[in-house]
Amino acid sequence: MFSVNEKVLFENGQEGYVSRIRDMLKIEYGESPKASVVTFGCQQNVSDSEHLKGILFSLGYSITDNLEEADFIIYNTCAVREHAQDRVYGNIGKVKGYKKKKPNLIAAVCGCMAQQEIVAEKIKKSYPYIDIVFGTQVSHRLPEFIYKRLSGSKRIFELSLPNEPIVEDVPVLRDGKFKGWLPIMNGCNNFCTYCIVPYVRGRERSREPQKILDEAKAMIEAGYKEITLLGQNVNSYGKGCEHGVTFAKLLRMINDIEGDFVIRFMTSHPKDCTEELLETIRDCKKVSRHLHLPFQSGSSRILKLMNRYYDRETYLSLIKKAKELIPDVSLTSDIIVGFPGETYEDFKETLSLVKEVEFSSLFTFIYSPRNNTPAASMPDIISRKEKGKWFDELLRLQEEIAEKNIEKYIGKTYRVICDDFGSSEGYMSGHTNGTAVVEFKADEEMLGRFVDIKINSYEGVFKGEIIN
Ligand code: 5AD
Ligand code: SF4
């Protein structure tokens, strides 16, 4: 993979298509063909889309956010909850209108939702204007798909899930100039009973440590100040590989790269979060003191039904250990409300866990049944309305905790990267090691630089000032 925002060529078997496609695009669309990538879902998808953009750029397309002017549109989809899927159907329905105005437009759908056979079938039947559909493990073959379609082939459906090593040498065009995603693994072997990910992304596969280090180095040289390592379950990085590099070791290796930068990572599974990892976070200066550790439910009974391989007590002792070893650690988590069979008593255990741990922020979801997952056939008698009430109760509790903890930030100094513009002119924002946003006065040229910010007050967001 490459981390620089410039044209790079493939070395992964797809290179033969590049010059042929460039010539074909010129004939079909003129000198400057345009492509749009529409992304749904998680950071992994955002990162995958950056690779799709890299491929399209290498083929000669310029990237645009304006779908009306695009000659090629690709929808990179998410399947983790029903709502995400509904949004995708709404969006791809618009392609019909775009094609009326631009008959030679090519439209593609890829990603986790497209990987499901039932979805691919629906697109085949009900969305005849979608030209190309492909799954999560073959996206490096986009040049081949575009070449075939430009050559007049029938609609393309490629849903194989070969579970082969992650393909390297895919160009990438990153959205950010100083904060970037770096995928280290893909897939999941855990089969939590509610989750569709293992079915649509396939088995866990880790990239070679050297490839990751090379890419991290290239990113740092290109000016990236924050690198977020990505994987469905980063803690199990390297499992089953000959190289013997654990996730903790990988973190140390990246931490040793010269330069001033921050390393973040997500997502961690509590069952694989070792003391070695906690010590690594403590010891490595460049690793952010932030742990996203989804617990999903505070009830051991529900955790068993979810197939999570830990119980409430084990999770809480892990948190205790994390707080002991890294006193300034910021904790965040994912929670599912209304898993099949969950009672209000179970839910109260989620509330009490949230109260006990005091997370800096939470990502909360109402359970959504997913096709062919074990939980989808478990009895689920609690109404959606009732689950909604529980969900609101959880949000209120988290708000109270956040409000109570505001004081803890005031007067403290954080090293942040100047990001975006603040809510008014002359202001910028930054993220503390957790997820708190702080706004401060800064000039435009500070963008992407590290600054020490002292937090002075809270007015909807934290307000602070540069002290160096
Ligand atoms: N319903 C609701 N939330 C889900 N998640 C995963 N699958 C489902 C589902 N079927 C949530 C989990 C996971 C996060 C990425 O999405 O909390 O950690
Ligand atoms: Fe889904 Fe569980 Fe794997 Fe996370 S660890 S992707 S929730 S199966």
Short mmCIF file of C-alpha atoms and ligand atoms in Angstrom, two decimals:
data_model
loop_
_atom_site.label_atom_id
_atom_site.label_comp_id
_atom_site.label_asym_id
_atom_site.label_seq_id
_atom_site.Cartn_x
_atom_site.Cartn_y
_atom_site.Cartn_z
CA MET A 1 0.00 0.00 0.00
CA PHE A 2 1.07 3.60 -0.42
CA SER A 3 0.33 6.49 1.82
CA VAL A 4 1.11 9.43 -0.38
CA ASN A 5 -1.54 11.37 -2.22
CA GLU A 6 -0.08 10.94 -5.64
CA LYS A 7 -0.45 8.69 -8.62
CA VAL A 8 0.94 5.23 -8.00
CA LEU A 9 0.65 2.12 -10.10
CA PHE A 10 -0.43 -1.34 -9.06
CA GLU A 11 1.89 -4.28 -8.62
CA ASN A 12 -0.77 -6.81 -7.73
CA GLY A 13 -1.87 -8.34 -11.00
CA GLN A 14 -4.17 -5.48 -11.96
CA GLU A 15 -1.47 -3.31 -13.55
CA GLY A 16 -2.21 -4.70 -17.03
CA TYR A 17 -5.60 -2.96 -17.06
CA VAL A 18 -4.36 0.54 -16.24
CA SER A 19 -3.23 1.87 -19.62
CA ARG A 20 -6.06 0.14 -21.48
CA ILE A 21 -8.66 1.69 -19.16
CA ARG A 22 -7.05 5.14 -19.45
CA ASP A 23 -7.37 4.98 -23.23
CA MET A 24 -10.95 3.73 -23.05
CA LEU A 25 -11.93 6.46 -20.56
CA LYS A 26 -10.59 9.15 -22.88
CA ILE A 27 -12.71 7.87 -25.74
CA GLU A 28 -15.83 7.46 -23.58
CA TYR A 29 -15.67 10.54 -21.35
CA GLY A 30 -13.03 12.90 -22.75
CA GLU A 31 -9.89 14.18 -21.08
CA SER A 32 -11.06 14.35 -17.44
CA PRO A 33 -13.36 11.51 -16.36
CA LYS A 34 -14.73 11.92 -12.83
CA ALA A 35 -15.54 9.38 -10.12
CA SER A 36 -17.39 9.55 -6.79
CA VAL A 37 -17.06 7.18 -3.84
CA VAL A 38 -20.00 7.19 -1.40
CA THR A 39 -19.18 5.60 1.95
CA PHE A 40 -21.46 4.15 4.62
CA GLY A 41 -20.47 2.64 7.97
CA CYS A 42 -17.34 2.33 10.05
CA GLN A 43 -13.73 3.54 9.83
CA GLN A 44 -12.74 0.31 8.12
CA ASN A 45 -15.09 1.25 5.30
CA VAL A 46 -13.75 4.80 5.22
CA SER A 47 -10.28 3.33 4.84
CA ASP A 48 -11.44 0.87 2.15
CA SER A 49 -12.97 3.81 0.28
CA GLU A 50 -9.63 5.63 0.41
CA HIS A 51 -8.19 2.63 -1.41
CA LEU A 52 -11.01 2.67 -3.96
CA LYS A 53 -10.24 6.34 -4.55
CA GLY A 54 -6.55 5.46 -4.93
CA ILE A 55 -7.39 2.87 -7.57
CA LEU A 56 -9.76 5.21 -9.45
CA PHE A 57 -7.19 8.00 -9.36
CA SER A 58 -4.53 5.66 -10.75
CA LEU A 59 -6.90 4.75 -13.57
CA GLY A 60 -7.16 8.41 -14.57
CA TYR A 61 -10.34 9.53 -12.83
CA SER A 62 -10.41 12.71 -10.76
CA ILE A 63 -12.42 12.33 -7.56
CA THR A 64 -15.54 14.45 -7.01
CA ASP A 65 -18.19 14.63 -4.29
CA ASN A 66 -20.75 15.84 -6.81
CA LEU A 67 -22.58 12.69 -7.92
CA GLU A 68 -24.36 14.55 -10.74
CA GLU A 69 -21.10 15.19 -12.55
CA ALA A 70 -19.55 11.74 -11.95
CA ASP A 71 -18.91 9.26 -14.78
CA PHE A 72 -18.38 6.47 -12.27
CA ILE A 73 -20.10 6.15 -8.87
CA ILE A 74 -19.32 3.51 -6.29
CA TYR A 75 -21.33 2.93 -3.10
CA ASN A 76 -19.26 1.29 -0.37
CA THR A 77 -21.89 -0.16 1.95
CA CYS A 78 -22.38 -1.28 5.55
CA ALA A 79 -24.50 -4.20 6.84
CA VAL A 80 -24.01 -3.98 10.58
CA ARG A 81 -27.53 -2.69 11.26
CA GLU A 82 -30.78 -2.61 9.28
CA HIS A 83 -30.88 1.17 9.27
CA ALA A 84 -27.53 1.36 7.45
CA GLN A 85 -28.88 -0.97 4.74
CA ASP A 86 -32.09 1.01 4.27
CA ARG A 87 -30.07 4.15 3.68
CA VAL A 88 -28.07 2.40 0.97
CA TYR A 89 -31.18 1.28 -0.93
CA GLY A 90 -32.47 4.86 -0.80
CA ASN A 91 -29.20 6.12 -2.23
CA ILE A 92 -28.65 3.62 -5.02
CA GLY A 93 -32.22 4.22 -6.19
CA LYS A 94 -31.07 7.67 -7.31
CA VAL A 95 -28.70 6.18 -9.89
CA LYS A 96 -31.64 5.74 -12.27
CA GLY A 97 -32.04 9.53 -12.42
CA TYR A 98 -28.30 10.13 -12.81
CA LYS A 99 -28.22 7.69 -15.73
CA LYS A 100 -31.07 9.50 -17.48
CA LYS A 101 -28.86 12.59 -17.59
CA LYS A 102 -25.65 10.67 -18.23
CA PRO A 103 -26.35 7.36 -20.01
CA ASN A 104 -22.72 6.21 -20.04
CA LEU A 105 -22.40 6.52 -16.23
CA ILE A 106 -21.14 3.31 -14.59
CA ALA A 107 -22.47 2.56 -11.09
CA ALA A 108 -21.09 0.01 -8.65
CA VAL A 109 -22.06 -1.27 -5.18
CA CYS A 110 -19.49 -2.94 -2.93
CA GLY A 111 -18.72 -3.58 0.73
CA CYS A 112 -20.32 -5.53 3.57
CA MET A 113 -23.92 -5.20 2.42
CA ALA A 114 -23.15 -6.18 -1.16
CA GLN A 115 -21.34 -9.30 0.10
CA GLN A 116 -24.65 -10.85 1.19
CA GLU A 117 -26.16 -13.05 -1.50
CA ILE A 118 -29.68 -11.93 -0.66
CA VAL A 119 -28.70 -8.29 -1.23
CA ALA A 120 -26.85 -9.03 -4.47
CA GLU A 121 -29.97 -10.86 -5.70
CA LYS A 122 -32.18 -7.90 -4.83
CA ILE A 123 -29.86 -5.53 -6.69
CA LYS A 124 -29.81 -7.91 -9.67
CA LYS A 125 -33.61 -7.92 -9.86
CA SER A 126 -34.72 -4.52 -8.62
CA TYR A 127 -31.85 -2.18 -9.49
CA PRO A 128 -31.01 -3.00 -13.12
CA TYR A 129 -29.06 0.24 -13.53
CA ILE A 130 -26.33 -0.94 -11.10
CA ASP A 131 -23.55 -2.25 -13.36
CA ILE A 132 -21.07 -3.82 -10.93
CA VAL A 133 -21.54 -5.50 -7.54
CA PHE A 134 -18.61 -6.94 -5.61
CA GLY A 135 -17.76 -8.11 -2.11
CA THR A 136 -15.27 -7.13 0.56
CA GLN A 137 -12.27 -9.26 -0.39
CA VAL A 138 -11.99 -8.51 -4.11
CA SER A 139 -12.02 -4.71 -4.22
CA HIS A 140 -8.41 -4.60 -5.54
CA ARG A 141 -9.90 -6.09 -8.74
CA LEU A 142 -11.88 -2.91 -9.45
CA PRO A 143 -9.75 -2.17 -12.59
CA GLU A 144 -10.69 -5.56 -14.03
CA PHE A 145 -14.40 -4.95 -13.34
CA ILE A 146 -14.32 -1.48 -14.91
CA TYR A 147 -12.38 -2.80 -17.91
CA LYS A 148 -14.93 -5.57 -18.50
CA ARG A 149 -17.89 -3.23 -18.21
CA LEU A 150 -16.29 -0.61 -20.50
CA SER A 151 -15.67 -3.43 -23.00
CA GLY A 152 -19.41 -4.13 -23.10
CA SER A 153 -19.60 -7.13 -20.77
CA LYS A 154 -22.84 -8.06 -18.98
CA ARG A 155 -23.46 -6.72 -15.47
CA ILE A 156 -20.75 -7.97 -13.10
CA PHE A 157 -21.46 -9.78 -9.80
CA GLU A 158 -18.33 -10.96 -7.97
CA LEU A 159 -19.05 -12.13 -4.44
CA SER A 160 -16.33 -14.69 -3.77
CA LEU A 161 -14.78 -14.66 -0.28
CA PRO A 162 -11.46 -16.45 -0.86
CA ASN A 163 -10.07 -15.71 2.64
CA GLU A 164 -6.61 -15.36 1.12
CA PRO A 165 -3.90 -13.07 2.53
CA ILE A 166 -4.72 -9.37 2.31
CA VAL A 167 -3.69 -8.03 -1.09
CA GLU A 168 -0.85 -5.50 -0.86
CA ASP A 169 0.19 -2.73 -3.24
CA VAL A 170 -3.22 -1.17 -3.61
CA PRO A 171 -2.96 2.58 -4.21
CA VAL A 172 -4.54 4.80 -1.57
CA LEU A 173 -5.76 8.37 -1.69
CA ARG A 174 -6.27 9.42 1.92
CA ASP A 175 -8.98 11.94 2.80
CA GLY A 176 -6.89 13.60 5.53
CA LYS A 177 -3.49 15.20 5.17
CA PHE A 178 -2.32 14.82 8.78
CA LYS A 179 -4.59 12.14 10.27
CA GLY A 180 -4.71 8.80 8.49
CA TRP A 181 -6.10 5.28 8.78
CA LEU A 182 -3.74 2.32 8.51
CA PRO A 183 -5.42 -1.10 8.23
CA ILE A 184 -3.39 -3.86 9.90
CA MET A 185 -5.83 -6.73 9.62
CA ASN A 186 -9.23 -7.60 8.27
CA GLY A 187 -12.05 -10.02 9.03
CA CYS A 188 -13.19 -11.54 12.29
CA ASN A 189 -13.20 -15.05 13.80
CA ASN A 190 -15.26 -14.30 16.87
CA PHE A 191 -18.80 -14.89 15.68
CA CYS A 192 -20.61 -12.82 18.28
CA THR A 193 -24.14 -14.09 17.80
CA TYR A 194 -25.61 -10.71 16.78
CA CYS A 195 -22.89 -9.75 14.31
CA ILE A 196 -22.81 -10.09 10.54
CA VAL A 197 -19.16 -9.06 10.16
CA PRO A 198 -17.57 -12.55 10.18
CA TYR A 199 -19.93 -13.56 7.37
CA VAL A 200 -19.35 -10.54 5.16
CA ARG A 201 -15.67 -9.82 5.82
CA GLY A 202 -14.52 -13.41 6.25
CA ARG A 203 -11.77 -14.84 8.43
CA GLU A 204 -9.20 -12.81 10.31
CA ARG A 205 -6.16 -12.05 8.17
CA SER A 206 -3.22 -9.93 9.37
CA ARG A 207 -0.84 -7.97 7.19
CA GLU A 208 2.89 -8.65 7.45
CA PRO A 209 4.53 -6.43 10.11
CA GLN A 210 7.11 -5.13 7.62
CA LYS A 211 4.38 -3.93 5.22
CA ILE A 212 2.68 -2.08 8.07
CA LEU A 213 5.95 -0.51 9.24
CA ASP A 214 6.82 0.60 5.70
CA GLU A 215 3.43 2.19 5.29
CA ALA A 216 3.60 3.90 8.71
CA LYS A 217 7.06 5.28 7.83
CA ALA A 218 5.82 6.55 4.47
CA MET A 219 2.86 8.24 6.18
CA ILE A 220 5.10 9.95 8.73
CA GLU A 221 7.45 11.10 5.97
CA ALA A 222 4.44 12.47 4.10
CA GLY A 223 3.55 14.58 7.17
CA TYR A 224 0.93 12.48 8.97
CA LYS A 225 0.78 13.32 12.67
CA GLU A 226 -1.79 10.75 13.74
CA ILE A 227 -1.98 7.15 12.54
CA THR A 228 -4.95 5.03 13.53
CA LEU A 229 -4.37 1.29 13.20
CA LEU A 230 -7.52 -0.42 12.06
CA GLY A 231 -8.98 -3.89 12.35
CA GLN A 232 -12.21 -5.56 13.50
CA ASN A 233 -10.25 -7.00 16.40
CA VAL A 234 -6.75 -5.48 16.52
CA ASN A 235 -5.84 -7.35 19.72
CA SER A 236 -5.72 -10.62 17.83
CA TYR A 237 -3.29 -9.20 15.26
CA GLY A 238 -0.75 -11.82 14.19
CA LYS A 239 -2.58 -14.83 15.64
CA GLY A 240 -1.70 -17.93 13.65
CA CYS A 241 1.07 -16.13 11.72
CA GLU A 242 4.66 -17.37 11.63
CA HIS A 243 6.22 -13.98 12.36
CA GLY A 244 5.17 -14.09 16.04
CA VAL A 245 4.53 -10.33 16.24
CA THR A 246 1.64 -9.66 18.64
CA PHE A 247 -0.38 -6.45 18.53
CA ALA A 248 1.52 -5.14 21.55
CA LYS A 249 4.83 -5.82 19.78
CA LEU A 250 3.59 -4.15 16.61
CA LEU A 251 2.68 -1.06 18.64
CA ARG A 252 6.19 -0.95 20.10
CA MET A 253 7.71 -1.29 16.64
CA ILE A 254 5.65 1.61 15.27
CA ASN A 255 6.36 3.62 18.42
CA ASP A 256 10.08 3.23 17.66
CA ILE A 257 9.78 4.90 14.25
CA GLU A 258 11.45 8.28 14.38
CA GLY A 259 9.25 11.36 14.26
CA ASP A 260 6.63 13.26 16.21
CA PHE A 261 3.31 11.49 15.79
CA VAL A 262 0.49 9.79 17.70
CA ILE A 263 -0.63 6.17 17.32
CA ARG A 264 -4.25 5.24 17.89
CA PHE A 265 -6.03 1.96 17.24
CA MET A 266 -9.45 0.36 17.08
CA THR A 267 -11.29 -1.94 17.80
CA SER A 268 -10.20 -4.07 20.75
CA HIS A 269 -11.97 -7.17 22.02
CA PRO A 270 -11.89 -7.49 25.83
CA LYS A 271 -11.12 -11.21 25.62
CA ASP A 272 -7.83 -10.50 23.80
CA CYS A 273 -6.83 -7.37 25.70
CA THR A 274 -3.72 -8.56 27.50
CA GLU A 275 -1.68 -7.04 30.31
CA GLU A 276 1.18 -6.91 27.79
CA LEU A 277 -0.97 -4.55 25.68
CA LEU A 278 -1.86 -2.34 28.67
CA GLU A 279 1.82 -2.12 29.63
CA THR A 280 2.68 -1.25 26.04
CA ILE A 281 0.19 1.64 26.04
CA ARG A 282 1.68 2.78 29.35
CA ASP A 283 5.28 2.56 28.10
CA CYS A 284 4.99 3.90 24.57
CA LYS A 285 5.04 7.69 24.50
CA LYS A 286 3.49 7.91 21.05
CA VAL A 287 0.53 5.64 21.80
CA SER A 288 -2.59 7.58 22.73
CA ARG A 289 -3.92 6.85 26.23
CA HIS A 290 -7.23 5.75 24.85
CA LEU A 291 -8.82 2.32 24.85
CA HIS A 292 -11.98 1.58 22.91
CA LEU A 293 -13.13 -1.60 24.59
CA PRO A 294 -16.68 -2.59 23.63
CA PHE A 295 -18.43 -4.53 26.40
CA GLN A 296 -21.87 -4.75 24.65
CA SER A 297 -23.78 -5.75 27.81
CA GLY A 298 -23.25 -5.56 31.58
CA SER A 299 -25.10 -8.83 32.17
CA SER A 300 -23.02 -12.02 32.22
CA ARG A 301 -26.10 -13.98 31.14
CA ILE A 302 -26.49 -11.85 28.01
CA LEU A 303 -22.74 -11.86 27.31
CA LYS A 304 -22.92 -15.65 27.20
CA LEU A 305 -25.82 -15.52 24.74
CA MET A 306 -23.78 -13.03 22.70
CA ASN A 307 -20.81 -15.46 22.64
CA ARG A 308 -18.42 -12.82 23.92
CA TYR A 309 -16.04 -15.12 25.91
CA TYR A 310 -15.92 -12.85 29.01
CA ASP A 311 -18.29 -12.01 31.79
CA ARG A 312 -19.09 -8.84 33.71
CA GLU A 313 -16.50 -9.57 36.42
CA THR A 314 -13.68 -10.27 33.94
CA TYR A 315 -14.48 -7.07 32.05
CA LEU A 316 -14.52 -5.00 35.23
CA SER A 317 -11.22 -6.46 36.43
CA LEU A 318 -9.69 -5.66 33.03
CA ILE A 319 -10.87 -2.06 33.40
CA LYS A 320 -9.46 -1.94 36.93
CA LYS A 321 -6.10 -3.16 35.61
CA ALA A 322 -6.19 -0.60 32.77
CA LYS A 323 -6.89 2.25 35.20
CA GLU A 324 -4.12 1.05 37.55
CA LEU A 325 -1.49 0.75 34.82
CA ILE A 326 -2.56 3.84 32.83
CA PRO A 327 -4.08 6.29 35.33
CA ASP A 328 -4.92 8.88 32.65
CA VAL A 329 -6.52 6.31 30.29
CA SER A 330 -9.64 7.42 28.50
CA LEU A 331 -12.15 4.61 28.00
CA THR A 332 -14.85 4.33 25.36
CA SER A 333 -17.17 1.46 24.51
CA ASP A 334 -19.96 0.03 22.35
CA ILE A 335 -23.22 -1.16 23.88
CA ILE A 336 -26.15 -3.06 22.40
CA VAL A 337 -29.55 -2.45 24.00
CA GLY A 338 -32.36 -4.99 23.63
CA PHE A 339 -30.47 -8.14 22.63
CA PRO A 340 -32.96 -11.05 22.27
CA GLY A 341 -33.93 -12.36 25.70
CA GLU A 342 -32.58 -9.29 27.53
CA THR A 343 -34.79 -8.31 30.47
CA TYR A 344 -34.93 -4.97 32.24
CA GLU A 345 -32.96 -6.63 35.07
CA ASP A 346 -30.18 -7.47 32.57
CA PHE A 347 -30.30 -3.95 31.18
CA LYS A 348 -29.93 -2.51 34.71
CA GLU A 349 -26.60 -4.35 34.87
CA THR A 350 -25.51 -2.46 31.76
CA LEU A 351 -26.50 0.79 33.48
CA SER A 352 -24.60 -0.11 36.63
CA LEU A 353 -21.48 -1.02 34.64
CA VAL A 354 -21.62 2.32 32.82
CA LYS A 355 -21.93 4.07 36.20
CA GLU A 356 -19.04 2.15 37.66
CA VAL A 357 -16.56 2.60 34.79
CA GLU A 358 -17.41 6.19 33.76
CA PHE A 359 -16.51 6.03 30.07
CA SER A 360 -15.52 9.26 28.32
CA SER A 361 -18.01 8.43 25.60
CA LEU A 362 -20.20 5.60 24.37
CA PHE A 363 -21.49 4.28 21.07
CA THR A 364 -24.91 2.85 21.81
CA PHE A 365 -27.09 0.78 19.48
CA ILE A 366 -30.50 -0.82 19.63
CA TYR A 367 -30.19 -4.47 18.64
CA SER A 368 -30.89 -5.04 14.96
CA PRO A 369 -31.48 -8.63 13.76
CA ARG A 370 -29.05 -9.59 10.97
CA ASN A 371 -29.67 -12.21 8.35
CA ASN A 372 -28.43 -15.72 9.18
CA THR A 373 -26.83 -14.75 12.50
CA PRO A 374 -27.69 -17.01 15.49
CA ALA A 375 -29.29 -14.17 17.48
CA ALA A 376 -31.77 -13.46 14.68
CA SER A 377 -33.56 -16.71 15.52
CA MET A 378 -33.52 -16.24 19.31
CA PRO A 379 -36.88 -15.31 20.88
CA ASP A 380 -37.16 -11.54 21.22
CA ILE A 381 -40.30 -10.42 23.04
CA ILE A 382 -39.42 -6.89 24.15
CA SER A 383 -41.05 -4.31 21.86
CA ARG A 384 -39.05 -1.79 19.89
CA LYS A 385 -40.78 0.97 21.85
CA GLU A 386 -39.69 -0.52 25.17
CA LYS A 387 -36.13 -0.93 23.88
CA GLY A 388 -36.25 2.72 22.83
CA LYS A 389 -37.10 3.70 26.44
CA TRP A 390 -34.17 1.68 27.79
CA PHE A 391 -31.92 3.25 25.17
CA ASP A 392 -32.98 6.77 26.25
CA GLU A 393 -32.36 5.87 29.89
CA LEU A 394 -28.81 4.81 28.97
CA LEU A 395 -28.23 8.05 27.04
CA ARG A 396 -29.46 10.12 29.99
CA LEU A 397 -27.14 8.27 32.35
CA GLN A 398 -24.15 8.83 30.07
CA GLU A 399 -25.03 12.53 29.79
CA GLU A 400 -25.11 12.83 33.59
CA ILE A 401 -21.72 11.13 33.85
CA ALA A 402 -20.25 13.36 31.12
CA GLU A 403 -21.60 16.47 32.84
CA LYS A 404 -20.21 15.40 36.18
CA ASN A 405 -16.81 14.79 34.60
CA ILE A 406 -16.56 18.16 32.85
CA GLU A 407 -14.81 19.59 35.92
CA LYS A 408 -12.03 17.01 35.59
CA TYR A 409 -10.93 18.58 32.30
CA ILE A 410 -10.91 22.22 33.42
CA GLY A 411 -7.42 23.54 34.11
CA LYS A 412 -5.73 20.51 32.49
CA THR A 413 -3.36 20.71 29.54
CA TYR A 414 -3.60 18.41 26.55
CA ARG A 415 -1.36 17.99 23.53
CA VAL A 416 -3.65 18.07 20.50
CA ILE A 417 -3.38 18.31 16.74
CA CYS A 418 -4.94 21.50 15.31
CA ASP A 419 -7.85 20.26 13.31
CA ASP A 420 -10.51 21.80 11.08
CA PHE A 421 -11.78 25.23 11.86
CA GLY A 422 -13.63 25.85 15.09
CA SER A 423 -17.25 26.96 15.22
CA SER A 424 -16.29 30.57 14.49
CA GLU A 425 -13.60 32.25 12.45
CA GLY A 426 -10.13 32.35 13.95
CA TYR A 427 -10.81 29.24 16.03
CA MET A 428 -9.54 25.68 15.61
CA SER A 429 -10.36 22.44 17.34
CA GLY A 430 -8.48 19.45 18.65
CA HIS A 431 -9.19 16.09 20.30
CA THR A 432 -7.88 15.13 23.71
CA ASN A 433 -6.51 11.59 24.06
CA GLY A 434 -10.07 10.37 24.40
CA THR A 435 -12.84 11.95 22.42
CA ALA A 436 -13.37 15.35 24.03
CA VAL A 437 -13.24 18.25 21.57
CA VAL A 438 -11.58 21.49 22.59
CA GLU A 439 -11.81 24.79 20.72
CA PHE A 440 -9.14 27.47 20.83
CA LYS A 441 -7.92 30.57 19.01
CA ALA A 442 -5.43 29.71 16.28
CA ASP A 443 -4.30 30.84 12.86
CA GLU A 444 -4.93 28.84 9.74
CA GLU A 445 -1.26 27.95 9.38
CA MET A 446 -1.44 25.98 12.66
CA LEU A 447 -3.58 23.35 10.90
CA GLY A 448 -2.07 19.88 11.37
CA ARG A 449 0.45 20.97 14.03
CA PHE A 450 0.76 19.77 17.62
CA VAL A 451 -0.08 22.35 20.30
CA ASP A 452 -0.47 22.25 24.09
CA ILE A 453 -3.92 23.46 25.02
CA LYS A 454 -5.05 24.44 28.50
CA ILE A 455 -8.78 23.90 28.95
CA ASN A 456 -10.45 26.90 30.62
CA SER A 457 -14.20 26.35 30.39
CA TYR A 458 -17.04 24.33 28.93
CA GLU A 459 -19.68 25.94 26.69
CA GLY A 460 -21.17 22.97 24.81
CA VAL A 461 -17.60 22.15 23.80
CA PHE A 462 -14.46 22.72 25.82
CA LYS A 463 -12.80 26.12 25.34
CA GLY A 464 -9.10 26.48 25.78
CA GLU A 465 -5.96 28.37 24.84
CA ILE A 466 -2.60 27.52 23.34
CA ILE A 467 0.09 27.62 26.01
CA ASN A 468 3.18 26.94 23.90
N1 5AD B 1 -27.36 -4.77 16.22
C1 5AD B 1 -26.96 -3.66 16.90
N2 5AD B 1 -25.69 -3.31 17.05
C2 5AD B 1 -24.75 -4.10 16.50
N3 5AD B 1 -23.41 -4.02 16.50
C3 5AD B 1 -22.92 -5.05 15.77
N4 5AD B 1 -23.93 -5.82 15.34
C4 5AD B 1 -25.08 -5.25 15.77
C5 5AD B 1 -26.45 -5.59 15.65
N5 5AD B 1 -26.86 -6.67 14.99
C6 5AD B 1 -22.66 -2.96 17.19
C7 5AD B 1 -21.73 -3.54 18.26
C8 5AD B 1 -20.38 -3.36 17.64
C9 5AD B 1 -20.57 -2.10 16.83
C10 5AD B 1 -19.57 -1.87 15.78
O1 5AD B 1 -21.85 -2.26 16.27
O2 5AD B 1 -21.85 -2.76 19.43
O3 5AD B 1 -19.34 -3.24 18.60
FE1 SF4 B 2 -18.66 -8.53 15.16
FE2 SF4 B 2 -17.91 -9.60 17.49
FE3 SF4 B 2 -16.23 -9.65 15.35
FE4 SF4 B 2 -16.75 -7.31 16.56
S1 SF4 B 2 -15.71 -9.09 17.49
S2 SF4 B 2 -16.74 -7.69 14.34
S3 SF4 B 2 -18.88 -7.55 17.20
S4 SF4 B 2 -18.20 -10.72 15.53
#
